[in-house]
Coordinates of C-alpha atoms in Angstrom, one line a residue:
X992 CA -13.9 -13.0 19.1
X993 CA -17.4 -12.6 20.5
X994 CA -18.1 -13.7 24.0
X995 CA -20.4 -16.6 24.7
X996 CA -23.9 -15.7 25.8
X997 CA -23.0 -16.4 29.4
X998 CA -20.3 -13.8 29.1
X999 CA -22.8 -11.2 28.0
X1000 CA -24.9 -8.7 30.0
X1001 CA -28.5 -9.6 29.5
X1002 CA -31.8 -7.9 30.4
X1003 CA -30.5 -4.4 29.5
X1004 CA -32.9 -1.6 28.6
X1005 CA -30.8 0.8 26.4
X1006 CA -32.2 4.3 25.8
X1007 CA -34.1 4.7 22.5
X1008 CA -33.4 8.4 22.2
X1009 CA -32.4 9.3 18.7
X1010 CA -29.5 11.6 19.7
X1011 CA -26.2 10.5 18.0
X1012 CA -24.1 9.1 20.8
X1013 CA -22.2 5.9 21.6
X1014 CA -24.8 5.0 24.3
X1015 CA -22.3 3.0 26.5
X1016 CA -18.9 3.7 28.0
X1017 CA -16.4 1.3 29.6
X1018 CA -13.4 1.4 32.0
X1019 CA -11.5 -1.5 33.6
X1020 CA -14.2 -2.0 36.3
X1021 CA -17.6 -0.7 35.0
X1022 CA -19.9 -0.3 32.1
X1023 CA -22.1 2.8 31.9
X1024 CA -25.3 2.4 29.8
X1025 CA -27.8 5.2 28.9
X1026 CA -31.0 3.7 30.4
X1027 CA -34.6 3.8 29.1
X1028 CA -36.2 5.0 32.4
X1029 CA -39.4 6.8 33.3
X1030 CA -39.7 9.8 35.6
X1031 CA -36.7 11.6 34.2
X1032 CA -33.3 10.6 32.8
X1033 CA -31.1 7.9 34.3
X1034 CA -28.1 5.7 33.4
X1035 CA -26.9 2.4 34.8
X1036 CA -23.5 1.3 35.9
X1037 CA -22.8 -2.4 35.6
X1038 CA -19.7 -4.0 37.3
X1039 CA -17.8 -6.0 34.6
X1040 CA -17.7 -9.1 36.8
X1041 CA -21.5 -9.3 37.1
X1042 CA -22.2 -11.1 33.8
X1043 CA -25.3 -12.9 32.8
X1044 CA -28.9 -11.9 33.2
X1045 CA -29.3 -8.8 35.4
X1046 CA -32.1 -8.3 38.0
X1047 CA -35.3 -6.8 36.9
X1048 CA -34.7 -3.9 39.2
X1049 CA -31.2 -2.4 39.6
X1050 CA -29.9 0.7 41.2
X1051 CA -29.8 3.6 38.7
X1052 CA -27.9 6.9 38.6
X1053 CA -30.8 9.3 38.8
X1054 CA -30.9 13.1 39.0
X1055 CA -31.5 14.5 35.6
X1056 CA -35.0 15.7 34.7
X1057 CA -34.7 14.6 31.1
X1058 CA -33.1 11.8 29.2
X1059 CA -29.4 11.2 29.6
X1060 CA -27.6 11.7 26.2
X1061 CA -24.0 10.9 27.0
X1062 CA -21.6 9.7 29.7
X1063 CA -17.8 9.6 30.1
X1064 CA -15.5 8.0 32.7
X1065 CA -12.7 9.9 34.3
X1066 CA -9.3 8.7 32.9
X1067 CA -7.6 9.0 36.3
X1068 CA -10.4 7.7 38.7
X1069 CA -12.4 4.7 37.7
X1070 CA -15.2 5.6 40.1
X1071 CA -15.9 9.1 38.7
X1072 CA -18.3 9.5 35.8
X1073 CA -19.8 12.6 34.1
X1074 CA -23.2 12.7 32.3
X1075 CA -24.9 15.1 30.0
X1076 CA -28.7 15.4 29.6
X1077 CA -31.5 16.9 27.5
X1078 CA -32.2 19.1 30.5
X1079 CA -29.2 21.3 29.7
X1080 CA -27.1 20.2 32.7
X1081 CA -24.0 18.1 33.2
X1082 CA -23.6 16.1 36.5
X1083 CA -20.6 14.4 38.1
X1084 CA -21.1 11.1 39.9
X1085 CA -19.1 8.8 42.1
X1086 CA -19.7 5.0 42.1
X1087 CA -20.1 3.8 45.7
X1088 CA -17.5 1.4 47.1
X1089 CA -18.3 -2.3 46.6
X1090 CA -21.1 -1.3 44.2
X1091 CA -23.3 -4.2 43.0
X1092 CA -26.5 -4.7 41.1
X1093 CA -27.6 -7.4 43.5
X1094 CA -28.9 -6.6 47.0
X1095 CA -31.3 -8.0 49.6
X1096 CA -33.4 -4.9 49.7
X1097 CA -36.9 -5.0 48.1
X1098 CA -36.1 -1.8 46.1
X1099 CA -32.6 -0.9 45.1
X1100 CA -31.2 2.5 46.2
X1101 CA -30.5 4.9 43.4
X1102 CA -27.3 6.9 43.3
X1103 CA -27.3 10.7 43.4
X1104 CA -24.8 13.1 41.7
X1105 CA -22.0 14.7 43.7
X1106 CA -21.7 17.8 41.5
X1107 CA -24.0 19.7 39.1
X1108 CA -22.6 21.9 36.3
X1109 CA -25.2 24.4 35.0
X1110 CA -24.4 26.9 32.3
X1111 CA -25.8 25.7 29.0
X1112 CA -29.1 27.0 27.8
X1113 CA -30.0 24.0 25.8
X1114 CA -29.4 20.2 25.9
X1115 CA -25.9 18.8 26.7
X1116 CA -25.1 16.3 23.9
X1117 CA -21.5 15.3 24.7
X1118 CA -19.3 15.2 27.7
X1119 CA -15.5 14.4 27.6
X1120 CA -12.8 14.5 30.2
X1121 CA -9.4 16.0 29.5
X1122 CA -6.9 13.1 28.9
X1123 CA -3.9 14.9 30.5
X1124 CA -5.2 17.2 33.3
X1125 CA -7.3 16.2 36.2
X1126 CA -10.9 17.3 36.7
X1127 CA -11.2 19.2 33.3
X1128 CA -14.5 18.4 31.5
X1129 CA -15.7 19.5 28.1
X1130 CA -19.4 19.7 27.4
X1131 CA -21.1 20.5 24.0
X1132 CA -24.6 21.9 23.8
X1133 CA -27.4 22.7 21.5
X1134 CA -26.6 26.4 22.2
X1135 CA -23.7 25.9 19.7
X1136 CA -21.0 26.1 22.4
X1137 CA -18.5 23.9 24.1
X1138 CA -17.7 24.8 27.7
X1139 CA -14.6 23.8 29.6
X1140 CA -15.3 23.2 33.3
X1141 CA -13.2 23.0 36.4
X1142 CA -14.9 20.1 38.1
X1143 CA -13.5 21.0 41.5
X1144 CA -15.1 24.4 41.6
X1145 CA -18.1 23.5 39.3
X1146 CA -17.6 26.6 37.2
X1147 CA -17.2 27.0 33.4
X1148 CA -13.8 28.6 32.6
X1149 CA -13.6 28.7 28.8
X1150 CA -16.2 28.7 26.0
X1151 CA -15.7 27.6 22.3
X1152 CA -18.3 29.1 20.1
X1153 CA -19.6 27.4 17.0
X1154 CA -22.1 28.3 14.3
X1155 CA -24.1 25.1 14.6
X1156 CA -24.7 22.0 16.7
X1157 CA -21.5 20.1 17.6
X1158 CA -21.6 16.5 16.4
X1159 CA -18.4 15.2 17.9
X1160 CA -15.3 16.4 19.8
X1161 CA -11.9 14.8 20.7
X1162 CA -8.9 16.0 22.7
X1163 CA -5.2 15.8 21.7
X1164 CA -3.0 13.6 23.8
X1165 CA -1.6 16.5 25.9
X1166 CA -5.0 18.1 26.3
X1167 CA -4.1 21.4 24.8
X1168 CA -5.9 21.1 21.5
X1169 CA -9.3 19.8 20.4
X1170 CA -10.9 18.8 17.2
X1171 CA -14.7 19.2 16.6
X1172 CA -17.2 18.5 13.8
X1173 CA -20.5 20.3 13.5
X1174 CA -23.7 20.3 11.5
X1175 CA -22.3 23.2 9.3
X1176 CA -20.0 20.5 7.8
X1177 CA -16.8 22.2 9.1
X1178 CA -13.8 20.7 10.8
X1179 CA -12.3 22.9 13.4
X1180 CA -8.9 22.6 15.3
X1181 CA -9.1 24.6 18.6
X1182 CA -6.4 26.0 20.8
X1183 CA -8.9 25.7 23.7
X1184 CA -7.1 27.9 26.3
X1185 CA -7.1 30.7 23.7
X1186 CA -10.7 30.0 22.9
X1187 CA -9.7 30.2 19.2
X1188 CA -10.3 28.0 16.2
X1189 CA -6.8 28.0 14.7
X1190 CA -8.0 26.1 11.6
X1191 CA -11.5 25.8 10.0
X1192 CA -11.8 23.6 7.0
X1193 CA -14.6 22.0 5.0
X1194 CA -15.2 18.5 6.2
X1195 CA -17.5 15.7 4.9
X1196 CA -20.0 17.1 2.4
X1197 CA -22.9 14.8 3.3
X1198 CA -25.9 15.9 5.3
X1199 CA -25.6 13.1 8.0
X1200 CA -23.4 13.3 11.1
X1201 CA -19.7 13.1 11.0
X1202 CA -17.3 12.0 13.7
X1203 CA -13.7 12.9 14.5
X1204 CA -11.0 11.3 16.7
X1205 CA -7.6 12.6 17.6
X1206 CA -5.0 10.0 16.8
X1207 CA -3.2 9.8 20.2
X1208 CA 0.2 11.4 20.3
X1209 CA 0.2 12.0 16.5
X1210 CA -0.6 15.4 15.0
X1211 CA -3.2 13.7 12.9
X1212 CA -7.0 13.5 13.1
X1213 CA -9.2 10.8 11.6
X1214 CA -12.8 11.6 10.6
X1215 CA -15.8 9.5 9.4
X1216 CA -18.7 11.0 7.5
X1217 CA -20.7 10.9 4.3
X1218 CA -20.3 12.2 0.8
X1219 CA -23.0 14.1 -1.1
X1220 CA -24.1 10.7 -2.5
X1221 CA -24.5 9.4 1.0
X1222 CA -21.4 7.1 0.8
X1223 CA -19.6 6.5 4.1
X1224 CA -16.1 8.1 4.0
X1225 CA -12.9 8.0 6.0
X1226 CA -10.5 10.9 6.1
X1227 CA -7.0 11.5 7.5
X1228 CA -6.1 15.1 8.3
X1229 CA -2.9 17.0 9.1
X1230 CA -3.8 19.4 11.9
X1231 CA -1.2 22.0 10.7
X1232 CA -2.8 22.1 7.2
X1233 CA -6.3 20.7 7.3
X1234 CA -7.6 22.4 4.2
X1235 CA -8.2 19.0 2.7
X1236 CA -7.7 15.4 3.9
X1237 CA -4.4 13.7 3.1
X1238 CA -4.8 11.7 0.0
X1239 CA -8.5 12.6 -0.3
X1240 CA -11.5 10.7 1.3
X1241 CA -11.6 6.9 1.2
X1242 CA -15.0 5.5 0.4
X1243 CA -16.0 2.8 2.8
X1244 CA -19.5 1.6 1.7
X1245 CA -23.0 2.9 1.1
X1246 CA -24.6 2.0 4.4
X1247 CA -26.6 4.7 6.0
X1248 CA -25.5 4.3 9.7
X1249 CA -23.1 6.7 11.3
X1250 CA -19.5 5.3 11.5
X1251 CA -17.9 5.5 15.0
X1252 CA -14.1 5.8 15.0
X1253 CA -11.9 4.6 17.9
X1254 CA -8.1 5.0 18.0
X1255 CA -5.6 2.6 19.7
X1256 CA -2.4 4.4 20.2
X1257 CA -0.3 1.4 21.3
X1258 CA -0.9 -0.7 18.2
X1259 CA -1.5 2.3 15.9
X1260 CA -4.8 0.9 14.7
X1261 CA -8.1 2.6 14.0
X1262 CA -11.3 0.8 14.6
X1263 CA -14.5 1.7 12.8
X1264 CA -17.9 0.5 14.0
X1265 CA -21.1 1.5 12.1
X1266 CA -24.5 2.0 13.7
X1267 CA -27.0 -0.4 12.2
X1268 CA -24.4 -2.9 11.0
X1269 CA -22.6 -5.7 12.9
X1270 CA -19.1 -5.3 11.5
X1271 CA -16.1 -3.7 13.1
X1272 CA -13.3 -2.8 10.6
X1273 CA -9.7 -2.1 11.8
X1274 CA -6.9 -0.3 9.9
X1275 CA -3.3 0.2 10.6
X1276 CA -1.8 3.7 10.4
X1277 CA 1.5 3.7 8.6
X1278 CA 3.3 6.2 6.4
X1279 CA 0.4 8.7 6.6
X1280 CA -2.2 6.4 5.4
X1281 CA -4.6 3.7 6.7
X1282 CA -3.9 0.2 5.6
X1283 CA -7.0 -2.1 5.9
X1284 CA -6.2 -5.1 8.1
X1285 CA -9.5 -7.1 8.6
X1286 CA -12.9 -6.9 10.2
X1287 CA -15.0 -8.5 12.8
X1288 CA -18.3 -9.7 11.2
X1289 CA -21.5 -10.3 12.9
X1290 CA -25.2 -10.6 11.9
X1291 CA -26.3 -8.7 15.0
X1292 CA -26.4 -5.0 14.4
X1293 CA -25.2 -2.5 17.0
X1294 CA -26.5 0.9 18.1
X1295 CA -23.9 1.6 20.7
X1296 CA -20.4 0.5 21.3
X1297 CA -17.5 1.2 23.7
X1298 CA -13.8 0.2 23.9
X1299 CA -11.9 -0.8 27.0
X1300 CA -8.8 1.3 28.0
X1301 CA -5.6 -0.6 27.4
X1302 CA -4.8 -1.1 31.1
X1303 CA -8.0 -3.2 31.5
X1304 CA -7.2 -5.9 28.9
X1305 CA -6.3 -9.5 29.5
X1306 CA -2.5 -9.4 28.8
X1307 CA -2.0 -13.2 29.4
X1308 CA -4.4 -14.0 26.5
X1309 CA -2.7 -11.5 24.1
X1310 CA -5.8 -9.4 24.0
X1311 CA -5.0 -6.1 22.2
X1312 CA -8.5 -4.6 22.3
X1313 CA -11.9 -5.3 23.8
X1314 CA -15.2 -3.8 22.6
X1315 CA -18.7 -3.9 24.1
X1316 CA -21.6 -3.6 21.8
X1317 CA -25.4 -3.3 22.3
X1318 CA -27.5 -6.0 20.6
X1319 CA -31.2 -5.5 20.0
X1320 CA -31.2 -2.9 22.9
X1321 CA -31.5 -5.7 25.4
X1322 CA -28.1 -7.1 26.0
X1323 CA -24.4 -6.1 25.7
X1324 CA -21.9 -8.5 24.1
X1325 CA -18.1 -8.3 24.7
X1326 CA -15.8 -8.7 21.7
X1327 CA -12.1 -9.5 22.2
X1328 CA -9.4 -8.8 19.6
X1329 CA -6.7 -11.3 20.3
X1330 CA -3.3 -11.8 18.7
X1331 CA -3.0 -15.6 18.0
X1332 CA 0.3 -16.5 19.7
X1333 CA 1.3 -19.3 22.0
X1334 CA 4.1 -17.6 23.7
X1335 CA 4.2 -18.0 27.5
X1336 CA 6.1 -14.8 28.1
X1337 CA 5.2 -11.1 28.0
X1338 CA 4.7 -9.8 24.4
X1339 CA 6.4 -6.4 24.6
X1340 CA 5.9 -5.7 20.9
X1341 CA 2.1 -5.5 21.2
X1342 CA 2.1 -4.0 24.7
X1343 CA 4.1 -0.8 24.9
X1344 CA 3.7 1.4 27.9
X1345 CA 0.2 2.9 28.2
X1346 CA -1.3 5.8 30.0
X1347 CA -1.8 5.2 33.7
X1348 CA -4.1 6.7 36.3
X1349 CA -1.9 9.6 37.4
X1350 CA -2.6 13.0 35.6
X1351 CA 0.2 15.1 34.1
X1352 CA -1.1 18.2 36.0
X1353 CA -3.9 19.6 38.1
X1354 CA -6.8 21.6 36.8
X1355 CA -5.3 24.8 38.1
X1356 CA -2.0 24.1 36.4
X1357 CA -3.7 23.3 33.1
X1358 CA -5.7 26.6 33.1
X1359 CA -2.5 28.4 33.8
X1360 CA -1.0 27.0 30.6
X1361 CA 0.6 23.8 31.7
X1362 CA 1.2 21.1 29.1
X1363 CA 2.3 17.5 29.2
X1364 CA 1.5 13.8 28.8
X1365 CA 0.5 11.7 31.8
X1366 CA 3.0 9.2 33.1
X1367 CA 2.7 5.7 31.6
X1368 CA 2.7 2.3 33.1
X1369 CA 4.8 -0.7 32.0
X1370 CA 2.3 -3.6 31.3
X1371 CA 5.1 -6.1 31.9
X1372 CA 4.7 -5.4 35.7
X1373 CA 1.0 -6.0 35.4
X1374 CA 1.7 -9.2 33.5
X1375 CA 3.9 -10.4 36.4
X1376 CA 1.1 -9.7 38.9
X1377 CA 2.9 -6.7 40.5
X1378 CA 1.9 -3.1 41.1
X1379 CA 1.9 -1.2 37.8
X1380 CA 5.4 0.3 37.3
X1381 CA 5.4 3.9 36.2
X1382 CA 7.6 5.0 33.3
X1383 CA 8.2 8.4 31.7
X1384 CA 5.8 9.5 28.9
X1385 CA 8.6 10.5 26.5
X1386 CA 6.2 12.6 24.5
X1387 CA 7.9 13.9 21.4
X1388 CA 5.5 15.1 18.8
X1389 CA 6.8 15.0 15.2
X1390 CA 7.3 18.5 13.8
X1391 CA 5.6 19.0 10.5
X1392 CA 8.1 21.6 9.5
X1393 CA 10.8 19.0 9.4
X1394 CA 10.6 17.3 6.0
X1395 CA 10.3 13.6 5.9
X1396 CA 13.6 11.7 5.4
X1397 CA 14.3 11.1 1.8
X1398 CA 16.6 8.3 0.8
X1399 CA 19.9 9.8 -0.4
X1400 CA 21.1 8.1 -3.6
X1401 CA 24.4 6.3 -3.1
X1402 CA 27.1 7.2 -5.6
X1403 CA 28.2 4.0 -7.2
X1404 CA 31.6 3.4 -8.7
X1405 CA 31.5 3.1 -12.5
X1406 CA 31.2 -0.5 -13.6
X1407 CA 33.7 -2.1 -15.8
X1408 CA 32.5 -1.9 -19.4
X1409 CA 33.1 -5.1 -21.3
X1410 CA 34.6 -4.6 -24.8
X1411 CA 32.1 -6.0 -27.2
X1412 CA 33.4 -6.6 -30.7
X1413 CA 31.6 -4.2 -33.1
X1414 CA 29.5 -6.0 -35.7
X1415 CA 30.6 -5.8 -39.3
X1416 CA 28.5 -3.8 -41.8
X1417 CA 25.8 -5.9 -43.4
X1418 CA 26.9 -7.2 -46.8
X1419 CA 25.2 -9.3 -49.4
X1420 CA 25.9 -13.0 -49.4
X1421 CA 27.9 -14.6 -52.3
X1422 CA 26.0 -15.1 -55.6
X1423 CA 24.5 -18.6 -56.3
X1424 CA 27.0 -21.1 -57.4
X1425 CA 27.2 -22.4 -61.0
X1426 CA 25.7 -25.7 -59.9
X1427 CA 22.6 -23.9 -58.4
X1428 CA 22.1 -21.8 -61.6
X1429 CA 22.4 -24.8 -64.0
X1430 CA 20.0 -26.8 -61.8
X1431 CA 17.2 -24.3 -62.4
X1432 CA 17.8 -24.3 -66.2
X1433 CA 17.8 -28.1 -66.2
X1434 CA 14.5 -28.2 -64.3
X1435 CA 13.0 -25.9 -66.9
X1436 CA 14.2 -28.0 -69.8
X1437 CA 13.1 -31.3 -68.3
X1438 CA 9.5 -30.4 -68.8
X1439 CA 9.9 -31.2 -72.5
X1440 CA 12.2 -34.2 -72.1
X1441 CA 11.1 -37.8 -72.7
X1442 CA 10.3 -39.9 -69.8
X1443 CA 13.4 -42.1 -70.5
X1444 CA 16.0 -41.8 -67.9
X1445 CA 18.8 -39.4 -68.9
X1446 CA 22.3 -40.2 -68.1
X1447 CA 23.9 -38.1 -65.5
X1448 CA 26.7 -35.9 -66.7
X1449 CA 29.9 -35.7 -64.9
X1450 CA 30.0 -32.6 -62.8
X1451 CA 33.6 -32.0 -63.7
X1452 CA 32.7 -30.9 -67.3
X1453 CA 33.7 -27.5 -68.2
X1454 CA 31.1 -24.9 -69.3
X1455 CA 31.1 -22.0 -71.6
X1456 CA 30.3 -19.6 -68.7
X1457 CA 33.0 -17.7 -67.0
X1458 CA 33.4 -18.9 -63.5
X1459 CA 34.0 -16.1 -61.0
X1460 CA 36.7 -16.8 -58.5
X1461 CA 35.7 -17.0 -54.9
X1462 CA 36.9 -14.2 -52.5
X1463 CA 40.0 -14.9 -50.6
X1464 CA 39.2 -16.2 -47.1
X1465 CA 41.4 -14.2 -44.7
X1466 CA 39.6 -15.3 -41.6
X1467 CA 42.2 -18.0 -40.8
X1468 CA 44.9 -15.3 -40.7
X1469 CA 43.1 -13.1 -38.1
X1470 CA 40.7 -15.4 -36.0
X1471 CA 41.9 -18.7 -34.8
X1472 CA 39.6 -21.5 -35.9
X1473 CA 40.3 -23.4 -32.6
X1474 CA 41.8 -21.9 -29.5
X1475 CA 44.0 -24.3 -27.7
X1476 CA 44.9 -23.7 -24.1
X1477 CA 48.6 -24.0 -24.7
X1478 CA 48.6 -21.4 -27.5
X1479 CA 49.2 -17.8 -26.7
X1480 CA 48.1 -14.9 -28.9
X1481 CA 48.2 -11.1 -28.7
X1482 CA 44.9 -9.3 -28.0
X1483 CA 43.5 -7.2 -30.8
X1484 CA 43.8 -3.5 -30.1
X1485 CA 40.8 -1.4 -30.6
X1486 CA 41.2 1.6 -32.9
X1487 CA 39.7 5.0 -31.9
X1488 CA 37.5 5.3 -34.9
X1489 CA 35.9 2.0 -34.2
X1490 CA 35.0 2.8 -30.6
X1491 CA 31.3 3.5 -29.8
X1492 CA 30.2 7.0 -28.9
X1493 CA 29.7 7.4 -25.2
X1494 CA 27.0 9.9 -24.1
X1495 CA 27.6 12.2 -21.1
X1496 CA 25.1 10.1 -19.0
X1497 CA 27.1 6.9 -19.5
X1498 CA 30.0 6.2 -17.1
X1499 CA 33.4 6.3 -18.6
X1500 CA 35.0 2.9 -19.2
X1501 CA 37.7 2.0 -16.8
X1502 CA 41.1 1.3 -18.2
X1503 CA 42.0 -2.3 -18.2
X1504 CA 45.0 -4.5 -18.9
X1505 CA 45.5 -6.3 -22.2
X1506 CA 44.4 -9.5 -20.6
X1507 CA 41.0 -8.0 -19.9
X1508 CA 40.4 -6.5 -23.4
X1509 CA 39.4 -9.7 -25.2
X1510 CA 38.9 -13.2 -24.0
X1511 CA 38.0 -16.1 -26.3
X1512 CA 34.7 -18.0 -25.7
X1513 CA 34.7 -21.5 -24.5
X1514 CA 36.1 -24.1 -26.8
X1515 CA 32.7 -25.8 -27.4
X1516 CA 30.9 -22.6 -28.5
X1517 CA 30.1 -23.0 -32.2
X1518 CA 29.6 -19.3 -32.7
X1519 CA 33.2 -18.4 -31.7
X1520 CA 34.3 -18.6 -35.4
X1521 CA 32.2 -17.5 -38.3
X1522 CA 32.0 -19.9 -41.3
X1523 CA 33.3 -18.1 -44.4
X1524 CA 30.8 -19.8 -46.7
X1525 CA 27.7 -18.5 -44.8
X1526 CA 28.3 -14.8 -45.3
X1527 CA 30.8 -12.3 -46.7
X1528 CA 32.2 -10.7 -43.6
X1529 CA 34.8 -7.9 -43.4
X1530 CA 38.2 -9.0 -42.3
X1531 CA 39.2 -8.0 -38.8
X1532 CA 40.8 -4.6 -38.2
X1533 CA 44.5 -4.8 -38.8
X1534 CA 46.9 -4.0 -36.0
X1535 CA 48.3 -0.7 -37.5
X1536 CA 46.7 2.0 -39.6
X1537 CA 43.5 2.3 -41.5
X1538 CA 44.9 2.3 -45.1
X1539 CA 44.8 -1.5 -45.5
X1540 CA 41.1 -1.4 -44.5
X1541 CA 40.4 1.0 -47.4
X1542 CA 42.2 -1.4 -49.8
X1543 CA 40.2 -4.3 -48.6
X1544 CA 37.0 -2.4 -49.1
X1545 CA 37.9 -1.3 -52.6
X1546 CA 38.8 -4.9 -53.5
X1547 CA 35.5 -6.2 -52.2
X1548 CA 33.7 -3.4 -54.1
X1549 CA 35.3 -4.4 -57.4
X1550 CA 34.6 -8.1 -56.8
X1551 CA 30.9 -7.3 -56.2
X1552 CA 30.7 -5.3 -59.5
X1553 CA 32.3 -8.2 -61.4
X1554 CA 29.8 -10.7 -59.9
X1555 CA 26.9 -8.4 -60.8
X1556 CA 28.1 -8.3 -64.4
X1557 CA 28.4 -12.1 -64.5
X1558 CA 24.9 -12.4 -63.2
X1559 CA 23.6 -10.1 -65.9
X1560 CA 25.3 -12.2 -68.6
X1561 CA 23.9 -15.4 -67.1
X1562 CA 20.4 -14.0 -67.1
X1563 CA 20.7 -13.1 -70.7
X1564 CA 21.9 -16.6 -71.6
X1565 CA 19.0 -18.1 -69.6
X1566 CA 16.5 -15.9 -71.5
X1567 CA 18.0 -17.0 -74.9
X1568 CA 17.7 -20.7 -74.0
X1569 CA 14.1 -20.2 -72.8
X1570 CA 13.2 -18.6 -76.0
X1571 CA 14.8 -21.3 -78.0
X1572 CA 12.8 -24.0 -76.1
X1573 CA 9.6 -22.2 -76.8
X1574 CA 10.5 -22.0 -80.5
X1575 CA 11.2 -25.7 -80.5
X1576 CA 7.9 -26.4 -78.9
X1577 CA 5.9 -24.6 -81.6
X1578 CA 7.9 -25.2 -84.8
X1579 CA 9.9 -28.5 -84.7
X1580 CA 8.5 -32.0 -85.2
X1581 CA 8.4 -34.5 -82.4
X1582 CA 11.7 -36.3 -83.4
X1583 CA 13.6 -33.1 -84.1
X1584 CA 12.3 -31.7 -80.9
X1585 CA 13.6 -34.7 -78.8
X1586 CA 16.9 -34.6 -80.5
X1587 CA 17.3 -30.9 -79.9
X1588 CA 16.3 -31.3 -76.3
X1589 CA 19.0 -33.9 -75.8
X1590 CA 21.5 -31.5 -77.2
X1591 CA 20.3 -28.8 -74.8
X1592 CA 20.6 -31.1 -71.9
X1593 CA 24.2 -31.9 -72.7
X1594 CA 24.9 -28.2 -73.1
X1595 CA 23.2 -27.5 -69.8
X1596 CA 25.1 -30.3 -68.1
X1597 CA 28.2 -28.7 -69.3
X1598 CA 27.4 -25.6 -67.4
X1599 CA 27.8 -27.5 -64.2
X1600 CA 31.1 -26.6 -62.3

């Protein structure tokens, strides 16, 4: 949700330097803006409560002899800020108490640095405080190095050497590791106190700048960059094995602006803001991949952007993130990301404990090898208007050597296998009845009959054809036609030879009682009993032995042979009658033909059963 114009910071002069940086930084009290100033470099600090149009002349933080390229707020003191400049120096500044942009003086008084860090031979492009130890500052330079400074003594203690200009850097949550990207298209994971790159892997292949951000207390790194075809990409890396991104690069779009990543450890979300476009995408990290959630859309493009630390959000409005973006280089617009809830109580699911303002160790302890996560604060106490309650950090990084939990298959008990009656072998149906055969012959002879109506012949007349006896229907002896509730019957045992073959992968059937072996279907199921006139089915398996089955099969075989012989004889007789009809058609006179046809009709009628 973008703020109304009266909530914006107007009359801003953002630096027009082409160096790739975020241009602005934010903490719960102030905004720092790289300022377009003459007579050397400068940046402005704007109190968050002084919204609206700023005065024409404001107090600036001056001291650099060249343009300011980057700034960073101390995570443990909201009044301490570091700056890096094109003059090759890094300065430490302290915001005066009750600092305001408005004063009664004719000319505002500029602020001078409290410490100067000199050691780089070329411009200082990035400055970044250690998130766990107090007064540890990292600076990257055009001399291809990153120096680790003890701010209290003002001396560089460690140096990380690269082969090209560093484009971005990010600390791990405990401040012991660092990830960097550089112009040589390499991704490096550093053990900073050993001054060693423990992993060097190829990063984004494009020629434009790439960015990296450490994902809080995870051992994962997110990067944004470009492909060889200049498509913007998003990558997720495992710091223990960063030879290639996890799951490959995800293509975002083909816009030419550098994509700036920001990680929110409390909601496990990654925010991507592109230079030159007005949209801010956000993704949820889950199961080692980024799931796209939504995006903030705006027609106003941004050059610089900053995100507020979690402890500075409006918890009563369910605000989970707040961004500040530059618009047209002359005003800064706040953007709030709010969870739409109406609850009147603290929402603990979206506000877990967050890093507070007390460091885990001092600079001396960190250089001596100390490690840890700063104590966290419970935001519920902030919600209640009390002093922030400090809680333990409980930092337990997930070990990559431990395999991810794999669901163990649960062994199931073998299910009861229902006894399905085996289908009978497919058999030919019974031959056409005598009535059907004589009907076809009568239809052939009627072509030559007179149009006078022929008397119907009694169907009980005998014929000269031998009628084959129908097979004996034994279904009534084995299968009840109607099952009555009061009747009892014995279940049909299943013979071993008729059982289906069970493969080794199939569960063995569970032994069951006789009452479970066979159950009749409901009384109104018409398919419970097969009609004997529809098909010639095998009789059910007898209760004892297989010899009767062989006898039944032999009897059926002889019956089929006899029916086939009868059909051959009938076919021959039909052929003889057809030939005689043809002969009558050609040789006999009309009267004789009609007389002969009447005789044939009588003879054919006699064939009816």
